[in-house]
Amino acid sequence: MSLFSPALLVGIPLVSAAVLLLLGKRSNAWGHFLGTTASIASFGVAVAAVMHLVSQPVGSREINQTVWNWFTVGNFSVDVTLSIDALSGVFILLITGVGSLIHIYSIGYMSHDENRRKFFAYLNLFIAAMLLLVLANNFLLLYVGWEGVGLASFLLIGFWQHKNSASTAANKAFILNRVGDFGLAAAVMLMFVTFGSVSFPTVFAHVGSAPGHTTTWIALALLLAACGKSAQFPLQSWLLDAMEGPTPVSALIHAATMVTAGVYLVARSNAIFDLTQTGRTAVMIVGTITLLMGAVIGIAKDDIKKALAGSTMSQIGYMMLAVGLGPVGYVWAIFHLLTHGFFKANMFLGAGSVMHGMNDDVNMRHYGALRKSMAITFGTFLIGYLAIIGVPPFAGFFSKDEIIKAAFEQSVWAGAAALLGAGITAYYMSRVMFMTFFGKARWQSGVHPHESPAVMTIPLIVLALLSAVAGYGLLHVINLEEWLTPLLHPTTGELPFNEALLLPGTLAVVAVGVVLAWFAYGSTHEIPVQAPRGNAFIRAARADLGGDAFNQEVVIGPGERLTATLVAVDEKVLDASVMGIADTFTGLGGRFRSLQTGFTRSYALVMVVGVIIVGAVAFLVRLS
């Protein structure tokens, strides 16, 4: 097995997770070190693999490894084949790189948790499942990784099971993801029926010969799967509640791994989406709605983690909008996915650092003036903030602006929505900055803010540096567009206006958002400790724009009614039928039992009568 073996990449964190879970409490003293070492080792394998790809000619940048034959039924055979190419290569670096920093941070964050080794086992399991998802060379194996990510996220979100809110959030995420997973299962079945195969090379090579309506249905089924995993409308409501898990979980799920899986699925399936305008339009509409919904929700949240969760929903919406644009947007979606992984992980871990210094209080109305007490956290969070709102030369400036440009090239309405989202992003992220680090101290009694230990701040510093330079580096040094061209085949379109207006126009919209936030939450503004009732718009945003109500009516309610109907059928029809038959035979048995008197003369009489009856029947038969 070579140093850059795909199986080794997945196997290291998987084996580590197994060891920690099987040894149980015996690994409490060192389990966190094993889990972190496993993630770092997997990152080392990822770096070696990508360096090997770089050394190969453009047309040969792929590492394939068939681990074993999974099963064969007639002419249908599926292998466990893992593949590293240009697209999966950037994902494995992001997953293991940011994942390793989150592992290191968690050593400090979870230091007082008695189940710390179990937490690291779940982190390793999550990393292994996500790696399997992006390395799979067929849709059926991808489905296994897809479900593995769902299981690991359920375990991590509900890690603090003693909190009813955490177990409820874990169940909610699990159920809504199952709705999306039905879409992936349906897509895999359609591929098998249509192409007789579920492998990427075969499906993508023959999709052009499939009927147009079949291709559209496959694309829509894949979109449903993406909506569940990437928390897109209408399956987005689980993402905000997922904040009930430990903060490193929020960073892992919301920044570099789980929520990006849907974007990866659509980008990987670009050969399918390129052939269906309906499918691409549906993706674009879903992404546009979600980016605006998430941004609006972020405006009204006082919980720092939920404000960032709304931001994640919005930023993933940008990526979905981009992949919905087709060849014009595929590369820019992946570009923003990478930069977002850096600055959002930075800010989630920064939020955890703030909570660490504020006795785990998440309410920003209880913060204020923390920039002096937590200088490193403030400085790193500030860089992430500048990156996400798109201030040059930070990472988000390069990636988000490319999406806005591509959106305008395809549709004025999509471009306008993306531009509006940028303005709202600047507003709600400025709100987070001002409420947390500026203004007057609104600390609760007994709270003494302090900086986090080095094991937590060092990952923040690394992520802040990446948030600062990754945009320019990926675009102009590494040339991500050229790297992904063989797989995503990017094209360019025409802007409906002079391109020279786009940059100053976008920066002006961002500036307006910052200024409005300053007037509402700036240093001279008194922020009440108790949230005011607000107008109807703010109340709707606080209620997640009816996301839970929608899911209750469309997903949960029908499921509950179907379950109640099935229970009634089971009890009143199936159980009644079975019990009726049982009662009938019980009654007959009771009647026959009464014939068992125990008297010899009674049995002799029955025998005589029986002989007479049999003889009479035989005589009558003979006469006939």
Coordinates of N, CA, C and O in Angstrom, one line a residue, residues 78-199:
V78 N -20.5 -4.5 -8.4 CA -20.1 -3.3 -7.7 C -18.8 -3.5 -6.9 O -18.8 -4.4 -6.1
D79 N -17.8 -2.7 -7.2 CA -16.5 -2.8 -6.5 C -16.4 -1.7 -5.5 O -17.0 -0.6 -5.6
V80 N -15.6 -1.9 -4.4 CA -15.3 -0.9 -3.5 C -14.0 -0.2 -4.1 O -12.9 -0.6 -3.8
T81 N -14.3 0.8 -5.0 CA -13.2 1.5 -5.7 C -13.1 2.9 -5.2 O -14.2 3.6 -5.2
L82 N -12.0 3.3 -4.8 CA -11.7 4.7 -4.3 C -10.9 5.4 -5.3 O -10.0 4.9 -5.9
S83 N -11.2 6.7 -5.5 CA -10.5 7.5 -6.6 C -10.2 8.9 -6.1 O -11.0 9.6 -5.5
I84 N -9.0 9.3 -6.3 CA -8.5 10.6 -6.0 C -8.3 11.3 -7.4 O -7.4 10.9 -8.1
D85 N -9.0 12.4 -7.7 CA -8.8 13.2 -8.9 C -8.7 14.6 -8.5 O -8.6 15.0 -7.3
A86 N -8.8 15.5 -9.4 CA -8.7 16.9 -9.2 C -9.8 17.4 -8.2 O -9.5 18.3 -7.3
L87 N -11.0 16.9 -8.3 CA -12.1 17.4 -7.5 C -12.0 16.8 -6.1 O -12.0 17.5 -5.1
S88 N -11.9 15.5 -6.0 CA -11.8 14.9 -4.7 C -10.5 15.3 -4.0 O -10.5 15.3 -2.8
G89 N -9.5 15.6 -4.8 CA -8.2 16.0 -4.2 C -8.3 17.2 -3.3 O -7.8 17.3 -2.2
V90 N -9.1 18.3 -3.8 CA -9.2 19.5 -3.0 C -10.1 19.2 -1.8 O -9.9 19.8 -0.7
F91 N -11.0 18.3 -1.9 CA -11.9 18.0 -0.8 C -11.2 17.3 0.3 O -11.4 17.5 1.5
I92 N -10.3 16.3 0.0 CA -9.6 15.6 1.0 C -8.7 16.5 1.8 O -8.4 16.3 3.0
L93 N -8.1 17.5 1.1 CA -7.2 18.4 1.8 C -8.0 19.3 2.8 O -7.6 19.5 3.9
L94 N -9.2 19.7 2.3 CA -10.1 20.5 3.2 C -10.6 19.7 4.4 O -10.5 20.2 5.5
I95 N -11.1 18.5 4.1 CA -11.7 17.7 5.2 C -10.6 17.3 6.2 O -10.9 17.5 7.4
T96 N -9.5 16.8 5.8 CA -8.5 16.4 6.8 C -7.7 17.6 7.4 O -7.3 17.5 8.5
G97 N -7.5 18.6 6.6 CA -6.7 19.8 7.1 C -7.5 20.5 8.1 O -7.1 20.7 9.3
V98 N -8.7 21.0 7.8 CA -9.5 21.7 8.7 C -10.0 20.8 9.8 O -10.0 21.2 11.0
G99 N -10.3 19.5 9.5 CA -10.6 18.5 10.5 C -9.6 18.4 11.5 O -9.9 18.2 12.7
S100 N -8.3 18.4 11.1 CA -7.2 18.2 12.1 C -7.1 19.4 13.0 O -6.9 19.3 14.2
L101 N -7.3 20.6 12.5 CA -7.3 21.8 13.3 C -8.4 21.8 14.3 O -8.3 22.2 15.5
I102 N -9.6 21.3 13.9 CA -10.7 21.1 14.8 C -10.4 20.1 15.9 O -10.8 20.3 17.1
H103 N -9.7 19.0 15.5 CA -9.3 18.0 16.5 C -8.4 18.6 17.6 O -8.6 18.4 18.8
I104 N -7.4 19.4 17.1 CA -6.5 20.0 18.0 C -7.2 21.0 19.0 O -7.0 21.0 20.2
Y105 N -8.1 21.8 18.4 CA -8.9 22.7 19.2 C -9.7 22.0 20.3 O -9.8 22.5 21.4
S106 N -10.3 20.8 19.9 CA -11.1 20.1 20.8 C -10.4 19.5 22.0 O -11.0 19.3 23.0
I107 N -9.1 19.3 21.9 CA -8.3 18.9 23.0 C -8.5 19.8 24.2 O -8.7 19.4 25.3
G108 N -8.5 21.1 23.9 CA -8.7 22.1 24.9 C -10.2 22.3 25.3 O -10.6 22.4 26.4
Y109 N -11.0 22.4 24.2 CA -12.4 22.7 24.4 C -13.1 21.6 25.2 O -14.0 21.9 26.0
M110 N -12.8 20.3 25.0 CA -13.5 19.2 25.6 C -12.6 18.6 26.8 O -12.9 17.5 27.2
S111 N -11.7 19.4 27.3 CA -10.8 18.9 28.3 C -11.4 18.4 29.6 O -10.9 17.5 30.3
H112 N -12.6 19.0 29.9 CA -13.2 18.6 31.2 C -14.4 17.6 31.0 O -15.1 17.3 31.9
D113 N -14.6 17.2 29.7 CA -15.7 16.2 29.5 C -15.2 14.8 29.8 O -14.2 14.4 29.3
E114 N -16.0 14.1 30.6 CA -15.6 12.8 31.0 C -15.7 11.8 29.8 O -15.1 10.7 29.9
N115 N -16.4 12.1 28.7 CA -16.5 11.2 27.6 C -15.7 11.8 26.4 O -16.1 11.6 25.2
R116 N -14.6 12.4 26.7 CA -13.8 13.1 25.6 C -13.3 12.1 24.6 O -13.4 12.3 23.4
R117 N -12.9 10.9 25.0 CA -12.3 9.9 24.0 C -13.5 9.4 23.1 O -13.2 9.2 21.9
K118 N -14.7 9.4 23.6 CA -15.8 9.0 22.7 C -16.1 10.1 21.7 O -16.4 9.9 20.5
F119 N -15.9 11.4 22.1 CA -16.1 12.5 21.2 C -15.1 12.4 20.1 O -15.5 12.6 18.9
F120 N -13.9 12.1 20.4 CA -12.8 12.0 19.4 C -13.1 10.8 18.5 O -12.7 10.9 17.3
A121 N -13.6 9.8 19.0 CA -14.0 8.6 18.2 C -15.0 9.0 17.2 O -14.9 8.6 16.0
Y122 N -16.0 9.8 17.6 CA -17.1 10.2 16.7 C -16.5 11.2 15.6 O -16.9 11.1 14.5
L123 N -15.6 12.1 16.1 CA -14.9 12.9 15.1 C -14.2 12.1 14.0 O -14.3 12.4 12.8
N124 N -13.4 11.1 14.4 CA -12.7 10.3 13.5 C -13.7 9.6 12.6 O -13.4 9.5 11.4
L125 N -14.8 9.1 13.1 CA -15.8 8.4 12.3 C -16.4 9.3 11.3 O -16.6 9.0 10.1
F126 N -16.6 10.6 11.7 CA -17.1 11.6 10.8 C -16.2 11.8 9.6 O -16.5 11.9 8.4
I127 N -14.9 12.0 10.0 CA -13.9 12.3 9.0 C -13.8 11.1 8.0 O -13.7 11.3 6.8
A128 N -13.8 9.9 8.5 CA -13.7 8.7 7.6 C -14.9 8.6 6.7 O -14.7 8.3 5.5
A129 N -16.1 8.8 7.2 CA -17.3 8.8 6.4 C -17.3 9.8 5.3 O -17.6 9.6 4.1
M130 N -16.9 11.1 5.6 CA -16.8 12.1 4.7 C -15.8 11.8 3.6 O -16.0 12.1 2.4
L131 N -14.6 11.3 4.0 CA -13.6 10.9 3.0 C -14.1 9.8 2.1 O -13.9 9.9 0.9
L132 N -14.8 8.8 2.6 CA -15.4 7.8 1.8 C -16.4 8.4 0.8 O -16.4 8.0 -0.4
L133 N -17.2 9.3 1.2 CA -18.2 10.0 0.3 C -17.5 10.6 -0.9 O -17.9 10.4 -2.0
V134 N -16.4 11.4 -0.6 CA -15.8 12.1 -1.8 C -14.8 11.3 -2.6 O -14.5 11.6 -3.7
L135 N -14.4 10.1 -2.0 CA -13.5 9.3 -2.7 C -14.2 8.1 -3.5 O -13.5 7.5 -4.4
A136 N -15.4 7.9 -3.2 CA -16.2 6.8 -3.9 C -16.2 7.0 -5.4 O -16.3 8.1 -5.9
N137 N -16.0 5.9 -6.1 CA -16.0 5.9 -7.6 C -17.3 5.4 -8.2 O -17.4 5.2 -9.4
N138 N -18.3 5.2 -7.3 CA -19.6 4.9 -7.8 C -20.7 5.4 -6.8 O -20.4 5.7 -5.7
F139 N -21.9 5.6 -7.3 CA -22.9 6.2 -6.5 C -23.4 5.3 -5.3 O -23.8 5.9 -4.3
L140 N -23.3 4.0 -5.4 CA -23.7 3.2 -4.3 C -22.7 3.3 -3.2 O -23.1 3.3 -2.0
L141 N -21.4 3.3 -3.5 CA -20.4 3.5 -2.4 C -20.5 4.9 -1.8 O -20.3 5.1 -0.6
L142 N -20.8 5.9 -2.7 CA -21.0 7.2 -2.2 C -22.2 7.3 -1.2 O -22.1 8.0 -0.2
Y143 N -23.2 6.5 -1.5 CA -24.3 6.4 -0.6 C -24.0 5.9 0.8 O -24.5 6.3 1.8
V144 N -23.0 4.9 0.8 CA -22.5 4.4 2.1 C -21.9 5.5 2.9 O -22.1 5.7 4.1
G145 N -21.0 6.3 2.3 CA -20.4 7.4 2.9 C -21.4 8.5 3.3 O -21.3 9.1 4.4
W146 N -22.4 8.7 2.5 CA -23.4 9.7 2.7 C -24.2 9.3 4.0 O -24.4 10.2 4.9
E147 N -24.5 8.0 4.2 CA -25.2 7.6 5.4 C -24.3 7.6 6.6 O -24.7 7.8 7.7
G148 N -23.0 7.3 6.3 CA -22.1 7.3 7.4 C -21.9 8.7 8.0 O -21.8 8.9 9.2
V149 N -21.9 9.7 7.2 CA -21.9 11.1 7.6 C -23.1 11.4 8.4 O -23.1 12.1 9.5
G150 N -24.3 10.9 7.9 CA -25.5 11.2 8.7 C -25.5 10.6 10.1 O -26.0 11.2 11.0
L151 N -25.0 9.3 10.2 CA -24.9 8.7 11.5 C -23.9 9.4 12.4 O -24.3 9.7 13.6
A152 N -22.8 9.8 11.9 CA -21.8 10.5 12.7 C -22.3 11.8 13.2 O -22.1 12.2 14.3
S153 N -23.0 12.5 12.3 CA -23.5 13.8 12.7 C -24.6 13.7 13.8 O -24.7 14.5 14.7
F154 N -25.4 12.6 13.7 CA -26.4 12.3 14.7 C -25.7 12.1 16.1 O -26.2 12.6 17.1
L155 N -24.6 11.3 16.1 CA -23.9 11.1 17.3 C -23.3 12.3 17.9 O -23.2 12.5 19.1
L156 N -22.8 13.2 17.0 CA -22.1 14.4 17.5 C -23.0 15.5 17.9 O -22.8 16.1 18.9
I157 N -24.1 15.7 17.1 CA -25.1 16.7 17.5 C -25.7 16.4 18.9 O -25.9 17.2 19.7
G158 N -26.0 15.1 19.1 CA -26.6 14.7 20.3 C -25.6 14.2 21.3 O -26.0 13.4 22.2
F159 N -24.4 14.6 21.2 CA -23.3 14.1 22.1 C -23.7 14.3 23.6 O -23.5 13.5 24.4
W160 N -24.1 15.5 23.9 CA -24.5 15.8 25.3 C -26.0 15.4 25.5 O -26.9 16.2 25.5
Q161 N -26.2 14.1 25.6 CA -27.5 13.5 25.6 C -28.3 13.9 26.9 O -29.5 13.8 26.9
H162 N -27.6 14.4 27.9 CA -28.3 14.8 29.1 C -29.2 16.1 28.9 O -30.1 16.4 29.7
K163 N -28.9 16.7 27.7 CA -29.7 17.9 27.4 C -30.8 17.5 26.4 O -30.5 16.9 25.3
N164 N -32.0 17.7 26.8 CA -33.1 17.3 25.9 C -33.1 18.0 24.6 O -33.4 17.4 23.5
S165 N -32.6 19.2 24.6 CA -32.5 20.0 23.4 C -31.5 19.4 22.4 O -31.7 19.4 21.2
A166 N -30.4 18.8 22.9 CA -29.4 18.2 22.1 C -30.0 16.9 21.4 O -29.8 16.7 20.2
S167 N -30.6 16.1 22.2 CA -31.1 14.8 21.6 C -32.3 15.1 20.6 O -32.4 14.5 19.6
T168 N -33.1 16.1 20.9 CA -34.1 16.5 20.0 C -33.5 17.1 18.7 O -34.0 16.7 17.6
A169 N -32.4 17.9 18.8 CA -31.8 18.4 17.6 C -31.2 17.3 16.7 O -31.2 17.3 15.5
A170 N -30.6 16.3 17.4 CA -30.0 15.2 16.7 C -31.0 14.4 16.0 O -30.8 14.0 14.8
N171 N -32.2 14.1 16.6 CA -33.2 13.4 15.9 C -33.8 14.2 14.8 O -34.1 13.6 13.7
K172 N -33.9 15.5 14.9 CA -34.4 16.3 13.8 C -33.5 16.3 12.6 O -33.9 16.1 11.5
A173 N -32.2 16.4 12.9 CA -31.2 16.4 11.8 C -31.3 15.0 11.1 O -31.2 14.9 9.9
F174 N -31.4 13.9 11.9 CA -31.4 12.6 11.4 C -32.6 12.4 10.5 O -32.5 11.8 9.4
I175 N -33.8 12.8 10.9 CA -35.0 12.6 10.2 C -35.1 13.4 8.9 O -35.4 12.9 7.8
L176 N -34.7 14.7 9.0 CA -34.8 15.5 7.8 C -33.7 15.0 6.8 O -34.0 15.1 5.6
N177 N -32.6 14.5 7.2 CA -31.6 14.0 6.3 C -32.1 12.7 5.7 O -31.7 12.4 4.5
R178 N -32.9 11.9 6.4 CA -33.5 10.7 5.8 C -34.4 11.1 4.6 O -34.5 10.4 3.6
V179 N -35.1 12.2 4.7 CA -36.0 12.7 3.6 C -35.1 12.9 2.4 O -35.4 12.5 1.3
G180 N -34.0 13.6 2.6 CA -33.1 13.9 1.5 C -32.5 12.6 1.0 O -32.3 12.5 -0.3
D181 N -32.1 11.7 1.9 CA -31.5 10.5 1.5 C -32.4 9.6 0.6 O -31.9 8.8 -0.3
F182 N -33.7 9.8 0.7 CA -34.6 9.1 -0.2 C -34.3 9.5 -1.6 O -34.4 8.7 -2.6
G183 N -34.0 10.8 -1.8 CA -33.7 11.3 -3.2 C -32.4 10.6 -3.7 O -32.4 10.2 -4.9
L184 N -31.4 10.4 -2.9 CA -30.2 9.8 -3.4 C -30.5 8.3 -3.8 O -30.0 7.8 -4.8
A185 N -31.2 7.7 -2.9 CA -31.6 6.3 -3.2 C -32.4 6.1 -4.5 O -32.1 5.2 -5.3
A186 N -33.3 7.1 -4.7 CA -34.1 7.0 -5.9 C -33.2 7.3 -7.1 O -33.4 6.6 -8.2
A187 N -32.3 8.2 -7.0 CA -31.4 8.5 -8.1 C -30.5 7.3 -8.5 O -30.3 6.9 -9.7
V188 N -30.0 6.6 -7.4 CA -29.2 5.4 -7.7 C -30.0 4.3 -8.4 O -29.5 3.7 -9.3
M189 N -31.2 4.1 -8.0 CA -32.1 3.1 -8.6 C -32.4 3.5 -10.0 O -32.4 2.6 -10.9
L190 N -32.7 4.7 -10.3 CA -32.9 5.2 -11.7 C -31.7 5.0 -12.6 O -31.8 4.5 -13.7
M191 N -30.5 5.2 -12.0 CA -29.3 5.0 -12.8 C -29.1 3.5 -13.1 O -28.8 3.1 -14.2
F192 N -29.4 2.7 -12.1 CA -29.3 1.2 -12.4 C -30.2 0.7 -13.4 O -29.9 0.0 -14.3
V193 N -31.5 1.2 -13.4 CA -32.5 0.8 -14.3 C -32.1 1.3 -15.7 O -32.3 0.6 -16.7
T194 N -31.6 2.5 -15.8 CA -31.4 3.2 -17.1 C -30.0 2.7 -17.7 O -30.0 2.5 -18.9
F195 N -29.0 2.6 -16.9 CA -27.7 2.4 -17.4 C -27.1 1.0 -17.1 O -26.1 0.6 -17.6
G196 N -27.8 0.3 -16.2 CA -27.3 -1.0 -15.8 C -26.0 -0.9 -15.0 O -25.3 -1.9 -14.8
S197 N -25.7 0.3 -14.4 CA -24.5 0.5 -13.7 C -24.7 1.7 -12.8 O -25.5 2.6 -13.1
V198 N -23.9 1.8 -11.7 CA -23.9 3.0 -10.9 C -22.5 3.6 -10.7 O -22.3 4.5 -9.9
S199 N -21.6 3.1 -11.5 CA -20.2 3.7 -11.5 C -20.2 5.0 -12.2 O -20.9 5.3 -13.2

